Each structure stands twice: as structure tokens, then as C-alpha cells.
Short mmCIF file of C-alpha atoms in Angstrom, two decimals:
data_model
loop_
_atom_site.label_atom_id
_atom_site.label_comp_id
_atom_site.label_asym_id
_atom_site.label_seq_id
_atom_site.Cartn_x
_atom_site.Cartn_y
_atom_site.Cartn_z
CA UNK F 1356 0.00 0.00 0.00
CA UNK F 1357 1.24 3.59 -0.59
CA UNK F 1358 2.84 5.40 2.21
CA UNK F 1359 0.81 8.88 2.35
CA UNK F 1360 3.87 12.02 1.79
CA UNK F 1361 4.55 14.20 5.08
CA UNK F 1362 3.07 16.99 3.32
CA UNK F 1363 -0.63 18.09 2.87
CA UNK F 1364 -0.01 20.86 0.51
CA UNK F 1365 2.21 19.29 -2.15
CA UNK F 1366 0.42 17.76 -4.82
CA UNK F 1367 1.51 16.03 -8.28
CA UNK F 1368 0.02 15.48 -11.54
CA UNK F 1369 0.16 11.91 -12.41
CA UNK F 1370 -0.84 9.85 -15.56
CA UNK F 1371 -3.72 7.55 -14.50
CA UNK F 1372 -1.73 4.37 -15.17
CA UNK F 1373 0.36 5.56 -12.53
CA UNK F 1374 -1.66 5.71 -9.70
CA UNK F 1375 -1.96 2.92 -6.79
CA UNK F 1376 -4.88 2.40 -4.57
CA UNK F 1377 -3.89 4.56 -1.16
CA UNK F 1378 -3.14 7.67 -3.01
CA UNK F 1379 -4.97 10.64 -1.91
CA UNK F 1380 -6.81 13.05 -4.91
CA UNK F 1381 -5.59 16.60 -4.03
CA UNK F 1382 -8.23 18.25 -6.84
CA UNK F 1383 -11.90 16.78 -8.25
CA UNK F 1384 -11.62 14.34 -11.29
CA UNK F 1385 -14.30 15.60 -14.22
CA UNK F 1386 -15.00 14.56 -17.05
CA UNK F 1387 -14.53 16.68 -19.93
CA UNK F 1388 -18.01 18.42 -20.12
CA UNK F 1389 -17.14 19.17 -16.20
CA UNK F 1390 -19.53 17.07 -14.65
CA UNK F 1391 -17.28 15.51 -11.70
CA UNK F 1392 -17.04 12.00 -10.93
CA UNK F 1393 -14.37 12.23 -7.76
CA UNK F 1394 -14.22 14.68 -5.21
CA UNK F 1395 -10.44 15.97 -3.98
CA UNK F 1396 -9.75 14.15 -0.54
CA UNK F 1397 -11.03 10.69 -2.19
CA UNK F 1398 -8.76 7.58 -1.64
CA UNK F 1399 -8.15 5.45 -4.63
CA UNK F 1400 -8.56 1.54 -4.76
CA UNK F 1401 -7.92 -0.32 -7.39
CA UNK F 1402 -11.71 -1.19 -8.31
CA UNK F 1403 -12.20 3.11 -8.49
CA UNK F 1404 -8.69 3.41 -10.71
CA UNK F 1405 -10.27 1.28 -13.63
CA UNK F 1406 -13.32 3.03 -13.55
CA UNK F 1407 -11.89 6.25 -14.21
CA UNK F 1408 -9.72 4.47 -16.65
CA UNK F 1409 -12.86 3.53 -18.65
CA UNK F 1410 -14.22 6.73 -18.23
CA UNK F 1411 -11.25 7.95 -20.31
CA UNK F 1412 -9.38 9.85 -17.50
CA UNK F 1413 -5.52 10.07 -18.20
CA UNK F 1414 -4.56 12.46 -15.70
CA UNK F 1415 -5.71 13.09 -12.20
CA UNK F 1416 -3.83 15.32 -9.33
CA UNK F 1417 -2.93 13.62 -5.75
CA UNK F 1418 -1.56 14.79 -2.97
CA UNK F 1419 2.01 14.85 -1.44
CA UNK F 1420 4.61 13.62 -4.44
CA UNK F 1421 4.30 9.87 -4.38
CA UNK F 1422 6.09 9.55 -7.20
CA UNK F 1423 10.03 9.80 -7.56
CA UNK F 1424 11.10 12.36 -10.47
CA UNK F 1425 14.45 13.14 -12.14
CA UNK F 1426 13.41 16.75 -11.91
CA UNK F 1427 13.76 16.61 -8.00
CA UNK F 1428 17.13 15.43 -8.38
CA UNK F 1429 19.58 18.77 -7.79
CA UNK F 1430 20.95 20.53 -10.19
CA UNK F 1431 24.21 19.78 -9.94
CA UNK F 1432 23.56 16.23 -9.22
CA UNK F 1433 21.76 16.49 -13.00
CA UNK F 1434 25.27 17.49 -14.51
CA UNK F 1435 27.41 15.45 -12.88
CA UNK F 1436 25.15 12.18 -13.70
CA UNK F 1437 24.80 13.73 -17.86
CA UNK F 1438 28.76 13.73 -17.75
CA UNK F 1439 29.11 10.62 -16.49
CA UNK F 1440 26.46 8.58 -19.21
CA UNK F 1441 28.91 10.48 -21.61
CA UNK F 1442 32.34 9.72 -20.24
CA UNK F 1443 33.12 6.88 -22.35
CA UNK F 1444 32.40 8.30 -25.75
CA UNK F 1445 32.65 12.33 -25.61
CA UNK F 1446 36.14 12.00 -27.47
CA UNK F 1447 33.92 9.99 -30.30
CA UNK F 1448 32.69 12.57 -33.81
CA UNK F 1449 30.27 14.91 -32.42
CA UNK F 1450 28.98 13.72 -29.25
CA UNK F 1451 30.83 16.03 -27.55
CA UNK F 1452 28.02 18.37 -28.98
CA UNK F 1453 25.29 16.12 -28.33
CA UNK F 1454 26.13 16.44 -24.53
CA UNK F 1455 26.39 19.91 -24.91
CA UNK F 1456 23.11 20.60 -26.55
CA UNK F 1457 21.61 17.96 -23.78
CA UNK F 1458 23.20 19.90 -21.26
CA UNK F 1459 21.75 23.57 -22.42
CA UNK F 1460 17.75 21.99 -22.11
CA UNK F 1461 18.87 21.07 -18.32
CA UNK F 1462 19.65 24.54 -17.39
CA UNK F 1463 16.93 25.85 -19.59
CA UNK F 1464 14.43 23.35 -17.44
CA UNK F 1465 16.24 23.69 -14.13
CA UNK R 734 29.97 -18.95 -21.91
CA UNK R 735 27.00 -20.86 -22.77
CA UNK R 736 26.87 -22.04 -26.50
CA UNK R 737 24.21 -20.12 -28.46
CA UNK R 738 22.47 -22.96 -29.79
CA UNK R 739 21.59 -23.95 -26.41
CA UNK R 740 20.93 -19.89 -25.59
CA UNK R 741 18.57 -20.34 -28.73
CA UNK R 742 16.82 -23.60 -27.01
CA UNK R 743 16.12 -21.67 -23.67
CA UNK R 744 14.62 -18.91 -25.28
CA UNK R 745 12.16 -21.16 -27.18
CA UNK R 746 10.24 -21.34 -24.16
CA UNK R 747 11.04 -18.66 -21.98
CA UNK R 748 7.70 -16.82 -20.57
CA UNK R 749 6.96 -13.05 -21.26
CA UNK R 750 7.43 -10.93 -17.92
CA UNK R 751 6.24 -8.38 -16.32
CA UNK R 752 5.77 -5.87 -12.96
CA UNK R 753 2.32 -7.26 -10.80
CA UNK R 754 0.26 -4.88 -10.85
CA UNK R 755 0.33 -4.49 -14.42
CA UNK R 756 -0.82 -7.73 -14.99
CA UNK R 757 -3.29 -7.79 -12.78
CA UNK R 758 -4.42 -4.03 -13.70
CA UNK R 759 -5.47 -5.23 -17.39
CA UNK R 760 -7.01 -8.47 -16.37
CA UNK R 761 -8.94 -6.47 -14.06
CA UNK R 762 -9.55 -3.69 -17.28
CA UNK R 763 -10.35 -6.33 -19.56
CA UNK R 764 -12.47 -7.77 -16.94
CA UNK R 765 -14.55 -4.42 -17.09
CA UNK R 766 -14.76 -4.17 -20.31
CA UNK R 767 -12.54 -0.91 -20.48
CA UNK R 768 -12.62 -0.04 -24.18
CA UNK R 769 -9.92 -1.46 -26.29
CA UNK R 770 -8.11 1.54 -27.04
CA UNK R 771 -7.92 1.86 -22.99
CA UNK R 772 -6.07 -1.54 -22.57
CA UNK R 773 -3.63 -1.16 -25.48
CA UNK R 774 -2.94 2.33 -23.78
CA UNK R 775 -1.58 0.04 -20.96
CA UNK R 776 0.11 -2.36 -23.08
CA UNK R 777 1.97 -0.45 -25.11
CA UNK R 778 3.78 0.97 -22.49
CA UNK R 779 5.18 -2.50 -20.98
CA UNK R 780 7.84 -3.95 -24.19
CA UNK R 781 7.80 -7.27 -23.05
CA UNK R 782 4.24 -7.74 -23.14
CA UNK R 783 3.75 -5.60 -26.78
CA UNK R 784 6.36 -7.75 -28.20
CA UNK R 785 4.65 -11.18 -27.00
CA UNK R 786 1.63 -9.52 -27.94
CA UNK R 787 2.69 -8.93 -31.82
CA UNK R 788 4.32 -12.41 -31.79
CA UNK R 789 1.11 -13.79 -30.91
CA UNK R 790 -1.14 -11.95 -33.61
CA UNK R 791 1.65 -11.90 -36.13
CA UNK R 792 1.85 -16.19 -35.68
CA UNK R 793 -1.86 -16.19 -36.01
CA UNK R 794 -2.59 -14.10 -38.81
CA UNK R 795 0.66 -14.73 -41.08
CA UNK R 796 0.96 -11.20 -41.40
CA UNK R 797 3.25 -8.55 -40.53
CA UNK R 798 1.71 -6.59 -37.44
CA UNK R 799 3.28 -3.76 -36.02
CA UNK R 800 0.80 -1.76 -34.70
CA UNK R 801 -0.57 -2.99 -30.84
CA UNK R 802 -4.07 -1.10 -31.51
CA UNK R 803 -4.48 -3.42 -34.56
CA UNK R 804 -3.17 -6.53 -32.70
CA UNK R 805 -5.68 -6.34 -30.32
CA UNK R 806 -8.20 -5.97 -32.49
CA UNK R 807 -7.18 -9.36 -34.59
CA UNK R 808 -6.77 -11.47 -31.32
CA UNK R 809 -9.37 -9.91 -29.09
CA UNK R 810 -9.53 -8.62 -25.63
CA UNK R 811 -10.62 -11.97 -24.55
CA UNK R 812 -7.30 -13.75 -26.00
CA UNK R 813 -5.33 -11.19 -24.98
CA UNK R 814 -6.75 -11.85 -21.15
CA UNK R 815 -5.68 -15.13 -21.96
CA UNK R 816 -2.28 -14.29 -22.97
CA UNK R 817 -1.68 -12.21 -19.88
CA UNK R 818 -2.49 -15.33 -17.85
CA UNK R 819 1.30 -16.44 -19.40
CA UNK R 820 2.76 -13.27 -17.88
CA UNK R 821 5.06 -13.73 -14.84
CA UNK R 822 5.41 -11.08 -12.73
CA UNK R 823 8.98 -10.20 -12.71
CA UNK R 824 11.66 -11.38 -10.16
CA UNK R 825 11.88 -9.50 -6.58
CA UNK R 826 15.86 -8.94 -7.70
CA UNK R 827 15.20 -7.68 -11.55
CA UNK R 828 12.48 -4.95 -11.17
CA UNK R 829 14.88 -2.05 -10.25
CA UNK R 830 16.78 -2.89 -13.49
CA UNK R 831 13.68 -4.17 -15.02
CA UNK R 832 11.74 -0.90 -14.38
CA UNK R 833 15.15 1.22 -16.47
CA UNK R 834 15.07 -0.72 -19.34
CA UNK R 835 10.75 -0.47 -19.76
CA UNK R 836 11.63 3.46 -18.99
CA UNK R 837 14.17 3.09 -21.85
CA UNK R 838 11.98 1.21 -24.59
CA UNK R 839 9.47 3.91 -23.95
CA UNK R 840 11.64 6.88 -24.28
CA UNK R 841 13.12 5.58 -27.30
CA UNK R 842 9.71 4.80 -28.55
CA UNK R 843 8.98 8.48 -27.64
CA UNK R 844 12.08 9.82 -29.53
CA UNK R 845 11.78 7.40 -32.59
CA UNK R 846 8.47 9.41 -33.07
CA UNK R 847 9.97 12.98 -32.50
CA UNK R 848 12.65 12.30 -34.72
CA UNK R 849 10.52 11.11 -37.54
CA UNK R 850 9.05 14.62 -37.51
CA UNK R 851 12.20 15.73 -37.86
CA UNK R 852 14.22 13.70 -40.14
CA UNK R 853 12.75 13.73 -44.23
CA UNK R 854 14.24 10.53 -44.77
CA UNK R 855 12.48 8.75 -41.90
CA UNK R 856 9.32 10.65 -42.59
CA UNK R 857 9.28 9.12 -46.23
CA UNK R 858 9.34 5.49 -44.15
CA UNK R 859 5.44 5.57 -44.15
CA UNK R 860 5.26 4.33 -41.19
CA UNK R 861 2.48 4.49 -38.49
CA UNK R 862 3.23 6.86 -35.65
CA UNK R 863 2.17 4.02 -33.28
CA UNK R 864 4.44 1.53 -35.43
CA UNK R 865 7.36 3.55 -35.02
CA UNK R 866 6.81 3.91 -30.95
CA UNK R 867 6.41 0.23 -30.86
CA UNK R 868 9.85 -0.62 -33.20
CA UNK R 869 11.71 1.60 -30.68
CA UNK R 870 9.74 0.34 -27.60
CA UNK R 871 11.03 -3.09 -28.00
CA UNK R 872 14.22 -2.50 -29.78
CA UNK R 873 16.02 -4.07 -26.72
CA UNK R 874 14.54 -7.00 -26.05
CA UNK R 875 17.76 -8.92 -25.55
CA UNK R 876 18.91 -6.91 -22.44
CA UNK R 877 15.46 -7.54 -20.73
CA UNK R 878 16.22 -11.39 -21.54
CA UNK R 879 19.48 -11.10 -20.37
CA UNK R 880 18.11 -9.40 -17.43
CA UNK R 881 15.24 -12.10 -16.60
CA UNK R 882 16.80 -15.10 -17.88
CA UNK R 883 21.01 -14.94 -17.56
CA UNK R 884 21.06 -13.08 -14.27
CA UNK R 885 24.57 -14.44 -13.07
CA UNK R 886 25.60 -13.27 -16.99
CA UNK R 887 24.25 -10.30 -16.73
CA UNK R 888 25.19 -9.09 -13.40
CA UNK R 889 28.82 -10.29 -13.98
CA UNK R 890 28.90 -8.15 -17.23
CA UNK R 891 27.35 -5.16 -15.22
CA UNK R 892 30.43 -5.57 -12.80
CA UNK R 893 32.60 -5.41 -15.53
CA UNK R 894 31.51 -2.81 -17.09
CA UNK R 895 31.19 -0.78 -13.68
CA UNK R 896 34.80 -1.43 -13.68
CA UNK R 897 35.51 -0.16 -17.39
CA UNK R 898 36.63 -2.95 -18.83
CA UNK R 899 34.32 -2.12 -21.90
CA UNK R 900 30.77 -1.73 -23.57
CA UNK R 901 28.18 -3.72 -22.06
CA UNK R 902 27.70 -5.48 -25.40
CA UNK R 903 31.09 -6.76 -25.72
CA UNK R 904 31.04 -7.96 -21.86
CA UNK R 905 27.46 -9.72 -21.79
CA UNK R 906 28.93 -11.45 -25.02
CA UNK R 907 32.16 -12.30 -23.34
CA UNK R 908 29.85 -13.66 -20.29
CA UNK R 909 27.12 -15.33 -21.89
CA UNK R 910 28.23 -16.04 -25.39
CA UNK R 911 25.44 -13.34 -27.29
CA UNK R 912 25.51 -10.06 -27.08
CA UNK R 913 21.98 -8.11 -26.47
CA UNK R 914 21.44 -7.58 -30.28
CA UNK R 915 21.86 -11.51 -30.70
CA UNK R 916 19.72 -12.08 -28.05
CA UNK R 917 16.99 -9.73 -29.24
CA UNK R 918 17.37 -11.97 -32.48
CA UNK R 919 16.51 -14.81 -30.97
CA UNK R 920 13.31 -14.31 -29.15
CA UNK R 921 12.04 -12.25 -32.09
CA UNK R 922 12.65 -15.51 -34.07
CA UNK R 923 11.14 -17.83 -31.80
CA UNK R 924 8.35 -15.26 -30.85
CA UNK R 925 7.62 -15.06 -34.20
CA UNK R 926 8.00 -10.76 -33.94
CA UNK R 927 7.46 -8.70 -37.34
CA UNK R 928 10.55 -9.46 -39.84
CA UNK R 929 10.54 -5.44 -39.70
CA UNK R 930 10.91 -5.16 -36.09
CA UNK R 931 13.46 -8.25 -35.79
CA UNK R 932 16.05 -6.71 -38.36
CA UNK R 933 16.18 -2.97 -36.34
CA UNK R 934 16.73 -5.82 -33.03
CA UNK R 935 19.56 -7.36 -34.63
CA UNK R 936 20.68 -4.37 -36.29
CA UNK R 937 20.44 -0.93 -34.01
CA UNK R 938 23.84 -0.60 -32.80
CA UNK R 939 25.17 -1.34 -36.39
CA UNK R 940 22.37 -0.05 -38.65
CA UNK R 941 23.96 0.05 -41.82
CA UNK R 942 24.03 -3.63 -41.85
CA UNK R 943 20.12 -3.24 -41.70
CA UNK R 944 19.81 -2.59 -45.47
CA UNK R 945 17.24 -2.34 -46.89
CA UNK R 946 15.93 -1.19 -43.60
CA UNK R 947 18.84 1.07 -42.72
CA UNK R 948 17.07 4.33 -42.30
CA UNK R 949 14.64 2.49 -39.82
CA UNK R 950 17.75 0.76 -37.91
CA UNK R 951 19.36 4.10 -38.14
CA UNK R 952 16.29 6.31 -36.60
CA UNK R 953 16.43 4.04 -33.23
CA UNK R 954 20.43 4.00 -33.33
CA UNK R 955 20.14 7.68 -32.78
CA UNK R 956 16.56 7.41 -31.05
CA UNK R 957 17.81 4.95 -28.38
CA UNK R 958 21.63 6.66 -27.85
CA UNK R 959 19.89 10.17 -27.73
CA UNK R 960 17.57 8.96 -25.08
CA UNK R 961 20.13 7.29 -23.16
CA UNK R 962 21.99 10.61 -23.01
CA UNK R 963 18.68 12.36 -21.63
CA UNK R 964 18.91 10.43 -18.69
CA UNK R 965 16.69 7.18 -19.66
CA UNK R 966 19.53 4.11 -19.46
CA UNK R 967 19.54 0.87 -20.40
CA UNK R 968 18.85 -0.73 -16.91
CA UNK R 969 22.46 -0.52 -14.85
CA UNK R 970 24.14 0.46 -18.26
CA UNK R 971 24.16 4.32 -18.07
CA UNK R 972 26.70 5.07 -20.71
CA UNK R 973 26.08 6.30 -23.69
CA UNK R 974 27.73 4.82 -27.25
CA UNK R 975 28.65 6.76 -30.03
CA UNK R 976 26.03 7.53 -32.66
CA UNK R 977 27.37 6.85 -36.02
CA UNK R 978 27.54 10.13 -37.95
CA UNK R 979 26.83 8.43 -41.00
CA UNK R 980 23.58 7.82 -38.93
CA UNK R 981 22.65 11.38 -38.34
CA UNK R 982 23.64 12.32 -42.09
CA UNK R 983 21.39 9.29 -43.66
CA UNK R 984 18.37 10.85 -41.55
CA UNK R 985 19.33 14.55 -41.99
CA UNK R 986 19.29 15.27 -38.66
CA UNK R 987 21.34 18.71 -38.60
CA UNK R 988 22.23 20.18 -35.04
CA UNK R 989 19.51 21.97 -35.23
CA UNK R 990 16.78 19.41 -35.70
CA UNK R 991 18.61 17.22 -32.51
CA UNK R 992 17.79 19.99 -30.52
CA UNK R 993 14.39 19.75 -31.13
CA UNK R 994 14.09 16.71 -30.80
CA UNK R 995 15.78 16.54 -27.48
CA UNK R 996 13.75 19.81 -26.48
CA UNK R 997 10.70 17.28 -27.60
CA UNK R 998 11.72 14.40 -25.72
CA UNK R 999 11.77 16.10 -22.60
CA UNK R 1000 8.09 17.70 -23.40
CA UNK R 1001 6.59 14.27 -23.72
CA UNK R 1002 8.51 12.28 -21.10
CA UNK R 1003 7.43 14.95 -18.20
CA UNK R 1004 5.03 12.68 -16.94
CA UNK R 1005 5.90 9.13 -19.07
CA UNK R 1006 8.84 8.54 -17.51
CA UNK R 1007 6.96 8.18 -14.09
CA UNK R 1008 5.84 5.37 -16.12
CA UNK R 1009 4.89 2.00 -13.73
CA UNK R 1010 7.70 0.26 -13.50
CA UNK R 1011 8.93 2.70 -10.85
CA UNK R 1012 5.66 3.18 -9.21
CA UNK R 1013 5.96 -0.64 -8.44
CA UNK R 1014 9.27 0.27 -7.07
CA UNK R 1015 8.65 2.98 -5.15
CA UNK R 1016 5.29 0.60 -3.69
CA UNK R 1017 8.05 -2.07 -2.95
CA UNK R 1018 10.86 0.34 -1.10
#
């Protein structure tokens, strides 16, 4: 079973496939002409997951960040781990520019 | 080293895998009756299963099946429930790994898409958009098989490579006797995969001997080596090989159009590389 984050006010965006029954909604789900079919605060099971699945849901909001993201990896820590998937071939035609332009969307994103 | 013959003999009957709860999440969809469309959503994002999945239809209906949407409507969601019943849920010890290398398929999948918008020549492939996610979903097969069924290989090549004593290709072949290319080859043979989708297997690290599917084996070369550099590795393999830049000339792709791409890849993966493979870890932690 999912282990509920410390936090009350943090809340992530997930695709539907990746939720798990325990998981907390932190907004309503609706349906696209708005009529709602979850309230925020409702816990998911398994049984409620598929049926928002067949009701063609994809994303839904939940609170705390259940889920672990590269993007919450540091900055730095983002660098150092892009220079080390390219240690072993930066000398190689070009992919010393690959890394580059790779490392210029980090900073863009960070 | 074990002799490929009898590699080829194991892999005969070795069972499709998979993380738990996605097994028992589309039984339970299927089940439902969620729409079609909503369980090859789910599919499609687990390579293992896609690939047995196109074996299956492409074995039953002679053709040459590369699209899951179509599969499932050939075999039905009722086989397909069936066919999920010969799922095993992955090993305790492989679903860290296991969950990089799904992340992997699907980012390369992603980027074999992006690029196509991108390069002329791959555009003038005429291939599906869903066709060309698939190709690059399960372009490495033969690591996940290496992975699930030649652990002590595997891990023993992972050491080695840890150490920098090479690629991991060259290792796991040194180890096991196939490299993952070799591998790949094999279950796509006796999987029965697409012919299309078993040459860019074989083929992706060396594309050019693809011909005449070299622009295809050449779109996932870069698709899969781009990727890797973005972060998405092959399981514990995190370094990234040359591309060929024969590669990037075939398809066109100009500095320019890489950054695009890569400024694409990043758009789309936001919130599929969350994918479930490492919800099931995090569950499991």
C-alpha cells in the first residue's frame, strides 16, 4: 500500500496508469463536459482506478509527491550524472556536442 | 559462456514478464470491459508484453503486425486476457533494473516518433506513428532477456563494465556467449516478432548492416543513444555509445533538428517517464 507524503499541501500530476490504490486526490476528477465523478480528498482503490480508466481519464492530481522524479534530483547532481552517461564516448565525432546541446535543455528546465 | 544454440533452445520457451500490478491491472480492465483503445494504452507501455503480444497476432494471422491497436483488435480482448495469464510477474531482484530498461523502450519509442518529424528521410518510411513507438519500444529485447533469464551473466557483465573494462555489449557477449542484439534476435525468431521489427533488433547498434531497412535501424540508433543521453539508461548500463555520424547524415538530422528533438523528448517524457515500473518500485521500497 502507498505510504501517504509528510506533506498536505504538495500535490503532483500523475498519468492515471500511474496511480496505486492509497493515493490521496488533491483536486476533483471531471469529465470533460465538467460534470465531476471524484471529489479531492477521495482515496483510490484499485476497483475506483479502472473506472476512471474507462471513463477515459488520463490524468488526475494527488496529494504529497508519491512519485520519484528526475526533476527533484539537484541541479548539480543532473550534470554530474549527464557527464558521467557520456564519459566513455565524448572523445567519439560529435557527441561532444550532443552532450552539450543535452546539457543547455537542463539549465533551460532547471 | 553458454553455447548459443543452447541460448537459442532456452529462449524457445522462456515466458513473457512483467511488474504485478500491471498484470493484474489489465485483467482487471479487460475484466470491465474498459474499451480497447484503454487496454492497449496500458500495453503499449510495458515492451515485453507488446512484443509477445505482436508475436502472438503476427503467428496467427501470417501477417506482418506492427501496430498494438491493430493486434488487439485481430486477437481480441478476450485472448489477450488469456495471454496475460502467461505473464510472470517479474523477479523481486530484476524490477529495479527491469523498471530502467521499460523506462528506456518507452523513451526511445517516444524519440523514434519525435525524430521522424524531424528527419525527411524517416518521414518518407510511411510508417504508423504508433508503429514507429512500438519498433523503438522493443528495440532491446535482448537486455530484458538477459536481465530475466542470464542473471549471473548479466550481473557479472554489469560488474565489468562498472569497472571499465568495456561496452556492455562486448562484456554480456564475453559472459554469456550473445551479445543483447543476438539475443533480441533470438526471441524475435522464436516469438515469431514482425521481420521489420526483428532486423532494427539485430541491427540498431550497427544499422547500416540493416539494409534495406537502414534508415529504420538508423532512426532508433540515434533514437535509443539520444535517449540514453537524456537520462533514460539501459537498466544498470548508463553510458552512452557513439552515434554513427553516417547515422545522423542518412536521416538529416542537422544540429539543429537534434535539438528539437531533445527539447521534444523532454516535453513528452514529463510525466511518461513516471511510467509503472517505478511506481511498483517505489510501492516495494
Amino acid at each position: 500500500m502507498y505510504r501517504m507524503a509528510d506533506s498536505n499541501d504538495e500535490e503532483q500530476r500523475i498519468l492515471l496508469t500511474q496511480a496505486a490504490p492509497g493515493m490521496v486526490l488533491s483536486r476533483p476528477v471531471a469529465m470533460p463536459n465538467r460534470v465531476n465523478l471524484c471529489p479531492a480528498g477521495t482515496t483510490l482503490s484499485d476497483s475506483l482506478i479502472t473506472k476512471l480508466m474507462n471513463r477515459g481519464i488520463k490524468r488526475i492530481h494527488v496529494r504529497g509527491r508519491p512519485l520519484p522524479a528526475p526533476s527533484l534530483l539537484g541541479f548539480a547532481e543532473r550534470l554530474r550524472q549527464l557527464r558521467e552517461r557520456f564519459s566513455r564516448c565524448r572523445g567519439q565525432p560529435g557527441m561532444g556536442v550532443i552532450e552539450s546541446m543535452i546539457e543547455k535543455e537542463v539549465v533551460r528546465r532547471s | 559462456m553458454i553455447p548459443l544454440s543452447t541460448i537459442a533452445a532456452k529462449l524457445v520457451t522462456v515466458p513473457a514478464m512483467s511488474f504485478p500490478r500491471t498484470i493484474t491491472r489489465i485483467d482487471r480492465m479487460i475484466a470491465s470491459g474498459a474499451p480497447a483503445a484503454v487496454v492497449t494504452a496500458t500495453v503499449c507501455s510495458d515492451p515485453f508484453v507488446s512484443a509477445l503480444l505482436l508475436g502472438r497476432t503476427n503467428a496467427a494471422s501470417g501477417g506482418d503486425q506492427l501496430q498494438l491497436s491493430s493486434a488487439v483488435m485481430v486477437i481480441g480482448l478476450e485472448s489477450l486476457r488469456g495471454l496475460m495469464r502467461d505473464v510472470q510477474p517479474l523477479p523481486d531482484g530484476a524490477r529495479k533494473t527491469a523498471a530502467g530498461l521499460w523506462s528506456l523502450g518507452n523513451a526511445c519509442g517516444t524519440m523514434c516518433r519525435i525524430l521522424a518529424r524531424h528527419s525527411p528521410p524517416a518521414a518518407r518510411l510511411n510508417l504508423e506513428r504508433e508503429a514507429l513507438h512500438v519498433i523503438g519500444l522493443i528495440h532491446d529485447l535482448g537486455t530484458i532477456v538477459a536481465l530475466v533469464v542470464f542473471p549471473t551473466e548479466y550481473e557479472a557483465a554489469v560488474v565489468r563494465l562498472e569497472r571499465g573494462d568495456g561496452p556492455f555489449a562486448a562484456l554480456l557477449k564475453e559472459e554469456l556467449g550473445a551479445d543483447p542484439c543476438e539475443l533480441g534476435t533470438l526471441l524475435a525468431r522464436a516469438w515469431k516478432l514482425p521481420a521489420l521489427a526483428a532486423t532494427v533488433i539485430r541491427h540498431h547498434r550497427r544499422p547500416f548492416q540493416a539494409e534495406p531497412h537502414a534508415d529504420l535501424a538508423c532512426l532508433v540508433h540515434v533514437a535509443r543513444n539520444l535517449v540514453i543521453g537524456c537520462g533514460f539508461c539501459a537498466g544498470r548500463d548508463a553510458y552512452v555509445e557513439a552515434i554513427d555520424p553516417e547515422a545522423l547524415a542518412r536521416l538529416e538530422l542537422d544540429s539543429v533538428r537534434i535539438e528539437r528533438a531533445i527539447a521534444g523528448l523532454f516535453d513528452e517524457m514529463q510525466e511518461l517517464e513516471l511510467y509503472e515500473g517505478f511506481l511498483t518500485l517505489t510501492l516495494a521500497q
